[in-house]
mmCIF file of C-alpha atoms (C1' of nucleotides) in Angstrom:
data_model
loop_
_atom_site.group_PDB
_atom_site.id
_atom_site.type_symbol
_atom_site.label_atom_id
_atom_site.label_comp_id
_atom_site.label_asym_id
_atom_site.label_seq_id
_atom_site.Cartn_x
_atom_site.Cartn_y
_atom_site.Cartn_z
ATOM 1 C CA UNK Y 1 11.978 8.220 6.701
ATOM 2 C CA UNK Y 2 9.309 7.321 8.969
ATOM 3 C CA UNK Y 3 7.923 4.017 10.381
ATOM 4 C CA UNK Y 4 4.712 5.108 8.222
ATOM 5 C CA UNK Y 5 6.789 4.946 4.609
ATOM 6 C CA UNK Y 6 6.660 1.217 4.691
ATOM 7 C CA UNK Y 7 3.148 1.418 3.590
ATOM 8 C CA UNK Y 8 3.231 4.569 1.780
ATOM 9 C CA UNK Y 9 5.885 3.022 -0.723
ATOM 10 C CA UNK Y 10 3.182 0.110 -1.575
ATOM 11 C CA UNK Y 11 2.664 0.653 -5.307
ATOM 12 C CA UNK Y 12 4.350 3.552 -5.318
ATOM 13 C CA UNK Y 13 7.989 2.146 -5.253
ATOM 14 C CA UNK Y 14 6.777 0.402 -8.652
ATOM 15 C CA UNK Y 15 6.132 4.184 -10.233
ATOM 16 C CA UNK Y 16 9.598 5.028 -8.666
ATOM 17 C CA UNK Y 17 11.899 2.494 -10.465
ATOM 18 C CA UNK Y 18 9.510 2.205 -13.364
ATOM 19 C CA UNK Y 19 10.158 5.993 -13.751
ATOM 20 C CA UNK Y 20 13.844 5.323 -13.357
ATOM 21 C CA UNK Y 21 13.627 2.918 -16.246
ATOM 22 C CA UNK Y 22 12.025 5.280 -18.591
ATOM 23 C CA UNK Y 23 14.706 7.446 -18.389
ATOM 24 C CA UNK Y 24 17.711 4.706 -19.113
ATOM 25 C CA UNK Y 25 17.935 0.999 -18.806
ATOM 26 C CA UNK Y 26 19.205 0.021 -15.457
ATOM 27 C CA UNK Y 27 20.053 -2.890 -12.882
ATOM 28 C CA UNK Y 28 19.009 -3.836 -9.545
ATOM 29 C CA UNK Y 29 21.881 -3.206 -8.064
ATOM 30 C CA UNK Y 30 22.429 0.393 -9.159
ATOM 31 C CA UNK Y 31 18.787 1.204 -8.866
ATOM 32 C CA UNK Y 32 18.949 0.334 -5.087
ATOM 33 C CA UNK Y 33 22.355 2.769 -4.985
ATOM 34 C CA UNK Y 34 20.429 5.386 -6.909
ATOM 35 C CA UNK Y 35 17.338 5.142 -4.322
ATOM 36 C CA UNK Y 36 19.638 4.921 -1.311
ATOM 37 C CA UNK Y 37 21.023 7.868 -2.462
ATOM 38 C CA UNK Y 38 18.232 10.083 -3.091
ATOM 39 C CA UNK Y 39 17.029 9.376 0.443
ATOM 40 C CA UNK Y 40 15.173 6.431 0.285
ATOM 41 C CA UNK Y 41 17.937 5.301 3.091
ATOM 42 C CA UNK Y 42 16.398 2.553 4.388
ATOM 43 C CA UNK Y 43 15.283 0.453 1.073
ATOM 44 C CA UNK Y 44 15.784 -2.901 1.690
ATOM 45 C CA UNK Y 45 18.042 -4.581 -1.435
ATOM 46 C CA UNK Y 46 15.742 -7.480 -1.880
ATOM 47 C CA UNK Y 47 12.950 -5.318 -2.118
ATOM 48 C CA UNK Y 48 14.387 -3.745 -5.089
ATOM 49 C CA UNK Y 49 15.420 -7.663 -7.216
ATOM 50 C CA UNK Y 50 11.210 -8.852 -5.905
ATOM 51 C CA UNK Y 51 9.829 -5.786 -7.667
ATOM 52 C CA UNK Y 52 12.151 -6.168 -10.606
ATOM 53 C CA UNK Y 53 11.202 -9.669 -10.921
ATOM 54 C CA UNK Y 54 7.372 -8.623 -10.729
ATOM 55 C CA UNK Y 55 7.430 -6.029 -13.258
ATOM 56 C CA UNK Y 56 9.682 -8.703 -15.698
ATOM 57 C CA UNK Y 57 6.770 -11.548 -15.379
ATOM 58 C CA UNK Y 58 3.917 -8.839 -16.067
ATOM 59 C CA UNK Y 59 6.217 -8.192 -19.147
ATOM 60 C CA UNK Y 60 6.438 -4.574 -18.556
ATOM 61 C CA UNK Y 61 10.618 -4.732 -19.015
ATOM 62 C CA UNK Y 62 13.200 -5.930 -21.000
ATOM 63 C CA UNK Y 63 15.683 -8.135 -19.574
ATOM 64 C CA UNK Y 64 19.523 -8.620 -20.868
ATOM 65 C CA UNK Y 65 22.134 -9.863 -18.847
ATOM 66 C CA UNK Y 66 24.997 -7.979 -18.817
ATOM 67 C CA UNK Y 67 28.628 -9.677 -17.955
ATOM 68 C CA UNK Y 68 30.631 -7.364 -14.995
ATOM 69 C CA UNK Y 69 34.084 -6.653 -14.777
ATOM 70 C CA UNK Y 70 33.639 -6.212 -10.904
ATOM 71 C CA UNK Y 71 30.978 -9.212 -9.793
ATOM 72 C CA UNK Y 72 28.760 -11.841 -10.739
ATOM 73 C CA UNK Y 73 26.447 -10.762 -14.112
ATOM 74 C CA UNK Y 74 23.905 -7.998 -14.474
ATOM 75 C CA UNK Y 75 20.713 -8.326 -15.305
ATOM 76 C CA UNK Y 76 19.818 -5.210 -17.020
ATOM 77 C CA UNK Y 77 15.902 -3.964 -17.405
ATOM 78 C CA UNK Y 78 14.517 -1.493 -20.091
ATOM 79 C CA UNK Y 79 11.286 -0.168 -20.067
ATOM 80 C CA UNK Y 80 8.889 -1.705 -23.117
ATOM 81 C CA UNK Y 81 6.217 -0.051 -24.730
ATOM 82 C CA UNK Y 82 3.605 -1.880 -22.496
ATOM 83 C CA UNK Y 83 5.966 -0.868 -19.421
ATOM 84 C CA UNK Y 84 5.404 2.552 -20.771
ATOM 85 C CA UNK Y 85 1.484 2.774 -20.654
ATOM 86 C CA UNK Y 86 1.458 1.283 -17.423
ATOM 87 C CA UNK Y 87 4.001 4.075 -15.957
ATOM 88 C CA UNK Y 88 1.500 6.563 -17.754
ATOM 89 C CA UNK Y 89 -1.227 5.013 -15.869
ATOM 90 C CA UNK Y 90 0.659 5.316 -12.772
ATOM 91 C CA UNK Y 91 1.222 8.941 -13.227
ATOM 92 C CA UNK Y 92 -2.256 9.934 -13.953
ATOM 93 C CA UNK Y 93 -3.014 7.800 -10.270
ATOM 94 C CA UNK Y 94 -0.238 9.539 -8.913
ATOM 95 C CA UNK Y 95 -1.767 12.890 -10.353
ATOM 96 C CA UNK Y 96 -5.075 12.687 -8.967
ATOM 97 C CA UNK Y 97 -3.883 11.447 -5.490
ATOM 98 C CA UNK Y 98 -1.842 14.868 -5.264
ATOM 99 C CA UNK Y 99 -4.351 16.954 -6.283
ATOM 100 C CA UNK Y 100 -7.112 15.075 -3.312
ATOM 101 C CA UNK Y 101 -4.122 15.474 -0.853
ATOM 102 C CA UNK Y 102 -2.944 19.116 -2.113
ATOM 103 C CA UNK Y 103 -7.058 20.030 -1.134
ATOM 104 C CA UNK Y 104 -6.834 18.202 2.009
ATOM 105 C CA UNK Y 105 -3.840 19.976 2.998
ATOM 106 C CA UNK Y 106 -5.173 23.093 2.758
ATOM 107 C CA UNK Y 107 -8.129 22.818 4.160
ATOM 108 C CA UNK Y 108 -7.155 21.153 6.670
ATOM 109 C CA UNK Y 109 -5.192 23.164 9.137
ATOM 110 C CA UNK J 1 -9.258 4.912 -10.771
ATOM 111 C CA UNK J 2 -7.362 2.168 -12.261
ATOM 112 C CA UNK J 3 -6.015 -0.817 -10.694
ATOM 113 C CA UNK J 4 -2.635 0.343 -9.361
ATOM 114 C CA UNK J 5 -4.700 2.428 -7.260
ATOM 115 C CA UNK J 6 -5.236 -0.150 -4.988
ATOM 116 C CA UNK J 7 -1.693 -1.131 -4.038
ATOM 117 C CA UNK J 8 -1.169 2.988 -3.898
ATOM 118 C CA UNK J 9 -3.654 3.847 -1.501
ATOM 119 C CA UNK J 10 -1.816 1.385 0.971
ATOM 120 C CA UNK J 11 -0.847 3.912 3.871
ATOM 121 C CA UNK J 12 -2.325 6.865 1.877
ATOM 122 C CA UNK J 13 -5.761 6.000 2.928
ATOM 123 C CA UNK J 14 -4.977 6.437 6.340
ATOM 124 C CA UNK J 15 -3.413 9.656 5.699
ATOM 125 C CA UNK J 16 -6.410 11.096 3.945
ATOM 126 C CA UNK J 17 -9.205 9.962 6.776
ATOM 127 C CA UNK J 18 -6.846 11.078 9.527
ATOM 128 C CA UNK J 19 -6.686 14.546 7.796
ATOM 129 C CA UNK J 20 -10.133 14.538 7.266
ATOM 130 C CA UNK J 21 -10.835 13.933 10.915
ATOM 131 C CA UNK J 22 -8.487 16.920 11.753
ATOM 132 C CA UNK J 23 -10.918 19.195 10.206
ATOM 133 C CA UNK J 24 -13.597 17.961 11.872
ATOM 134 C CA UNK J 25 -15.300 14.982 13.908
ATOM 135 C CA UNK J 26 -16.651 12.686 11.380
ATOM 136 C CA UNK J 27 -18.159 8.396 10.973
ATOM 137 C CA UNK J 28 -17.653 5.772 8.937
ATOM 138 C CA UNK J 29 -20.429 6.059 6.892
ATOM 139 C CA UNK J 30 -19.814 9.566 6.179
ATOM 140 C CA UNK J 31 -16.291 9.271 5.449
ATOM 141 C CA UNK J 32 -17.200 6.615 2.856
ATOM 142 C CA UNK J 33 -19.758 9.248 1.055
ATOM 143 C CA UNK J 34 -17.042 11.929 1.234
ATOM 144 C CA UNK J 35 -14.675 10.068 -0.601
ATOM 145 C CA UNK J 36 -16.991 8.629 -3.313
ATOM 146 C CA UNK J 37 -17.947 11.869 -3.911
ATOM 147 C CA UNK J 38 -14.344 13.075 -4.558
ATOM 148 C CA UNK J 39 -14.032 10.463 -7.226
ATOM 149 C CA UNK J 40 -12.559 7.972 -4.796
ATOM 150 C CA UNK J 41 -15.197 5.847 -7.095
ATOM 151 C CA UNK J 42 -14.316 2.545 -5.409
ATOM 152 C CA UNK J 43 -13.250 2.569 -1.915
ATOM 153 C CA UNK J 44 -15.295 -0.437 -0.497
ATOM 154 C CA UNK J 45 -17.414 0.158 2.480
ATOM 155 C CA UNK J 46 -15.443 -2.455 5.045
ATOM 156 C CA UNK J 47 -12.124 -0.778 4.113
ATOM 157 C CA UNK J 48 -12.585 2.421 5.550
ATOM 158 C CA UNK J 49 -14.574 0.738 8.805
ATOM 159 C CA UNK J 50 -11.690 -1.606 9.244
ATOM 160 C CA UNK J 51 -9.026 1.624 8.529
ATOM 161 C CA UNK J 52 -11.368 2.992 11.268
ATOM 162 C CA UNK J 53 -10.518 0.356 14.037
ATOM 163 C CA UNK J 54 -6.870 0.170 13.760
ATOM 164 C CA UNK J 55 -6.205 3.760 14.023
ATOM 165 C CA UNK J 56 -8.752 3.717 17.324
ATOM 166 C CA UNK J 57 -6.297 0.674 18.088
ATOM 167 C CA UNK J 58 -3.656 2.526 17.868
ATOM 168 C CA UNK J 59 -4.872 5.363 20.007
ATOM 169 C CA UNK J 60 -4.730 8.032 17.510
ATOM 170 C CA UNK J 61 -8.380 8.927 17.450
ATOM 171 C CA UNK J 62 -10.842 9.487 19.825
ATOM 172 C CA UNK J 63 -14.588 7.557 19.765
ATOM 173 C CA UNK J 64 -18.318 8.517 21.120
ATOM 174 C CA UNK J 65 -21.057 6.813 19.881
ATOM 175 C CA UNK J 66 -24.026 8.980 18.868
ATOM 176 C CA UNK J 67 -27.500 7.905 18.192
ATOM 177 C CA UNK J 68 -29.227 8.135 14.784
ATOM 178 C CA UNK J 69 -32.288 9.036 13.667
ATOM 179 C CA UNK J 70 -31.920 6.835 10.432
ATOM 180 C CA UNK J 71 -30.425 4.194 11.144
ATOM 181 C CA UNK J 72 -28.044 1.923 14.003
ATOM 182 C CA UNK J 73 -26.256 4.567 16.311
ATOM 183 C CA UNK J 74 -23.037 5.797 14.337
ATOM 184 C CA UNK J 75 -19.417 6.181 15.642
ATOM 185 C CA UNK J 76 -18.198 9.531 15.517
ATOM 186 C CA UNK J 77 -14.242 9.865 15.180
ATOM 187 C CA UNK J 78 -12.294 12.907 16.391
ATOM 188 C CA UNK J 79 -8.043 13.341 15.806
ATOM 189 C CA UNK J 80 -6.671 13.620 19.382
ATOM 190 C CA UNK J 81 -3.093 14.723 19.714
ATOM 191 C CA UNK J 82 -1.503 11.801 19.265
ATOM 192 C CA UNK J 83 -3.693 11.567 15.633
ATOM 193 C CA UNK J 84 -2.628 15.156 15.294
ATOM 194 C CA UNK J 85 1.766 14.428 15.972
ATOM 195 C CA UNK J 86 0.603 10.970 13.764
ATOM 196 C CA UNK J 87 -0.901 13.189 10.836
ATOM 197 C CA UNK J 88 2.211 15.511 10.880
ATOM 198 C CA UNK J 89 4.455 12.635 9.788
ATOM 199 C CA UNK J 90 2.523 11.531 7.440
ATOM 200 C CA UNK J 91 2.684 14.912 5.624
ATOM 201 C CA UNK J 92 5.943 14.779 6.041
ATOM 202 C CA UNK J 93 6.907 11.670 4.594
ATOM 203 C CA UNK J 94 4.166 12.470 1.849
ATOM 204 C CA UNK J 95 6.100 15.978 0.746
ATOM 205 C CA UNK J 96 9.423 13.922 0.574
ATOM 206 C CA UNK J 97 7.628 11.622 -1.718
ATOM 207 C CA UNK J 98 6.205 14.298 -3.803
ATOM 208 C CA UNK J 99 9.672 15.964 -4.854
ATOM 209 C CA UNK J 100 11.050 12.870 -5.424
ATOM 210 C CA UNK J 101 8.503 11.915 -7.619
ATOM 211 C CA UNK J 102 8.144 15.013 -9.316
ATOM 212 C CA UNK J 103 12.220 15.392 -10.044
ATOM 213 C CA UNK J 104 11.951 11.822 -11.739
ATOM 214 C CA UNK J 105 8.871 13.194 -13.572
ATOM 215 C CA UNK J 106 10.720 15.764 -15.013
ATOM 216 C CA UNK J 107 13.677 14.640 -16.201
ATOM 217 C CA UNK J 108 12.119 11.286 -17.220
ATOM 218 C CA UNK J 109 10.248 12.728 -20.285
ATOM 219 C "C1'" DA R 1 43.581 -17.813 2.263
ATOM 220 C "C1'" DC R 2 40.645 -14.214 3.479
ATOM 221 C "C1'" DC R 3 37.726 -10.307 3.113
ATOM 222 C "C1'" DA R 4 35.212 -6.456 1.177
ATOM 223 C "C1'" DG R 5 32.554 -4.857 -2.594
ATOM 224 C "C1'" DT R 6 29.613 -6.053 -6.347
ATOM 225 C "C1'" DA R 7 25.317 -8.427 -7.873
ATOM 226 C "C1'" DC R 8 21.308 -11.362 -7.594
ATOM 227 C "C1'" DA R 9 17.666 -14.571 -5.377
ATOM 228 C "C1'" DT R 10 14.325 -16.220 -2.069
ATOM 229 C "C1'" DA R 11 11.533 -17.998 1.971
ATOM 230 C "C1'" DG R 12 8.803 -16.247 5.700
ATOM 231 C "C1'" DC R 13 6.413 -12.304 7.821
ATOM 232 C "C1'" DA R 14 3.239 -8.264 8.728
ATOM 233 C "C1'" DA R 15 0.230 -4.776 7.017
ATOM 234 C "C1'" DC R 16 -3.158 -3.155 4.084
ATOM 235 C "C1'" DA R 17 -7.140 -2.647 0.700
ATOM 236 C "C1'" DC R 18 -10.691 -5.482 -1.386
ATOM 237 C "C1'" DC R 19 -14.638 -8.753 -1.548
ATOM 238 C "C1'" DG R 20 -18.644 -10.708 0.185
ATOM 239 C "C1'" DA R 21 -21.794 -11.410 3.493
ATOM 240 C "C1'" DA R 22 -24.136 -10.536 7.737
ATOM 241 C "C1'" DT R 23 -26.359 -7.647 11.247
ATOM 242 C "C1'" DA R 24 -29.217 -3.802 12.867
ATOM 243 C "C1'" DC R 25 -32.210 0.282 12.869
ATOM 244 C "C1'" DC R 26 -35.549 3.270 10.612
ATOM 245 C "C1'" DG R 27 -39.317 5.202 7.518
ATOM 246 C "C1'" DA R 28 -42.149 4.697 3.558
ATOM 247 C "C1'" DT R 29 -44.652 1.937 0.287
ATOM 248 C "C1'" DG R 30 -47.588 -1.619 -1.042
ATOM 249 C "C1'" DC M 1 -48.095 -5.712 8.422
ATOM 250 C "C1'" DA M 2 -44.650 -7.189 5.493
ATOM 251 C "C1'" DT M 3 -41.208 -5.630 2.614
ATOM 252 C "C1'" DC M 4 -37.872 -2.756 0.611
ATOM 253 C "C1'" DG M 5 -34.401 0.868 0.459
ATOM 254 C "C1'" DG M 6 -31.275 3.864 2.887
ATOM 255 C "C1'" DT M 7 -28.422 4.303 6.935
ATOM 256 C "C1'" DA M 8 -24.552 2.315 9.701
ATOM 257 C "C1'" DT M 9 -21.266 -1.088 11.367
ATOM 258 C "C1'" DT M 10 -18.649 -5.667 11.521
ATOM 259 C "C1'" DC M 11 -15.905 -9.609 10.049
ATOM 260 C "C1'" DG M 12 -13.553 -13.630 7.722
ATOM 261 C "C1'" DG M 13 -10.899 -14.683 3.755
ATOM 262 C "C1'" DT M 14 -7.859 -13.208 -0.285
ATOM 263 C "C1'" DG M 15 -3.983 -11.105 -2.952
ATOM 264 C "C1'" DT M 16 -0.298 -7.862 -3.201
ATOM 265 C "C1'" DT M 17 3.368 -5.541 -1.322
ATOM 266 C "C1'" DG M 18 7.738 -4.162 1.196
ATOM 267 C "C1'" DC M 19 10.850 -5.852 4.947
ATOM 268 C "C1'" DT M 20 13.990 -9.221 7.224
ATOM 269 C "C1'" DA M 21 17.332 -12.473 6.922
ATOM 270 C "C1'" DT M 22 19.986 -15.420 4.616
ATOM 271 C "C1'" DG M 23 22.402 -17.619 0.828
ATOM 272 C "C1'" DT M 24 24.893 -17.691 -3.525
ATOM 273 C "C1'" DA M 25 28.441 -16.073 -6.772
ATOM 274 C "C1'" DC M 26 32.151 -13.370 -8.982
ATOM 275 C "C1'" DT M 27 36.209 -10.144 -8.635
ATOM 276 C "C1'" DG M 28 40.315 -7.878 -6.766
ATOM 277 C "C1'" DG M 29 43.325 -6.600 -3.009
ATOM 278 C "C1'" DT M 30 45.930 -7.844 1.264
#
DNA sequence: ACCAGTACATAGCAACACCGAATACCGATG
DNA sequence: CATCGGTATTCGGTGTTGCTATGTACTGGT
């Protein structure tokens, strides 16, 4: 991805493994694989454990660490009920930002 | 908008006035209106002046100042080619953004 | 004993949008 | 003529965010 992603991802990322967590409960180190994997090549690992940490203290997530047969503990998140209105918040944000852009788009060239 | 809007215009913003000034020449003050009127309800004044300056910084726009009948003499902002290559990665790392997102919103509810 | 893979944490940095205030120019109203 | 509202731009300070770089810790294989 571009230079210009860096800024793009602001806020966004948060929607990203927020969404993520609504699906299944998951750990930084996996969610980092997962985004890696989906293209998101250049997603710095401590990015991924700040934002986790974040999202914990605003008490949108559920945190239970997990022992590993393979490393040091996990700490696994869930997505809570409050976690959940915020991710609906983010998606109607989301939604309207598409829909400016989508216009914009077409108009535009 | 709601608050996360903030953190997610970071980047986006840029996109949006850049594509607006590929349609057509446009100032500061008028860019403001524009986007107020497309429900961008709370885009302060000084952001999109300050946006303004580091994309001129950056040498993606071009600047002549034009005099006013109602008012101080107003900066008119046009998309030169750099703006224009500029612009075409943003939309690019925008699309990738947008499947992403919308895969996760799919299978996440 | 060493190293790679797994897993988490954190201090310092740069960029961006917001807030608040200031400046400047004009026409209309009192 | 003084003042107010609308037009138009600028700037210093703040908070949040993602990136960089580094450090810690646990396991298994060589």
């Amino acid at each position: 991805m571009g230079k210009q992603a860096t800024e793009m991802l602001k806020g966004i990322l948060e929607g990203i493994v927020l969404a993520i967590l609504s699906g299944r409960p998951a750990y930084g180190y996996e969610i980092t694989a997962w985004l890696r994997d989906q293209g998101f090549s250049d997603i710095a690992e401590g990015t991924v454990y700040a934002l986790l940490v974040r999202v914990e203290r605003r008490g949108l997530v559920d945190v239970e660490k997990v022992p590993s047969e393979k490393g040091p503990p996990r700490k696994v998140y869930s997505l809570n009920s409050q976690g959940r209105a915020y991710l609906e918040e983010f998606w109607r944000t989301w939604s309207f930002l598409t829909e400016r852009l989508e216009q914009l788009r077409e108009g535009g060239e």
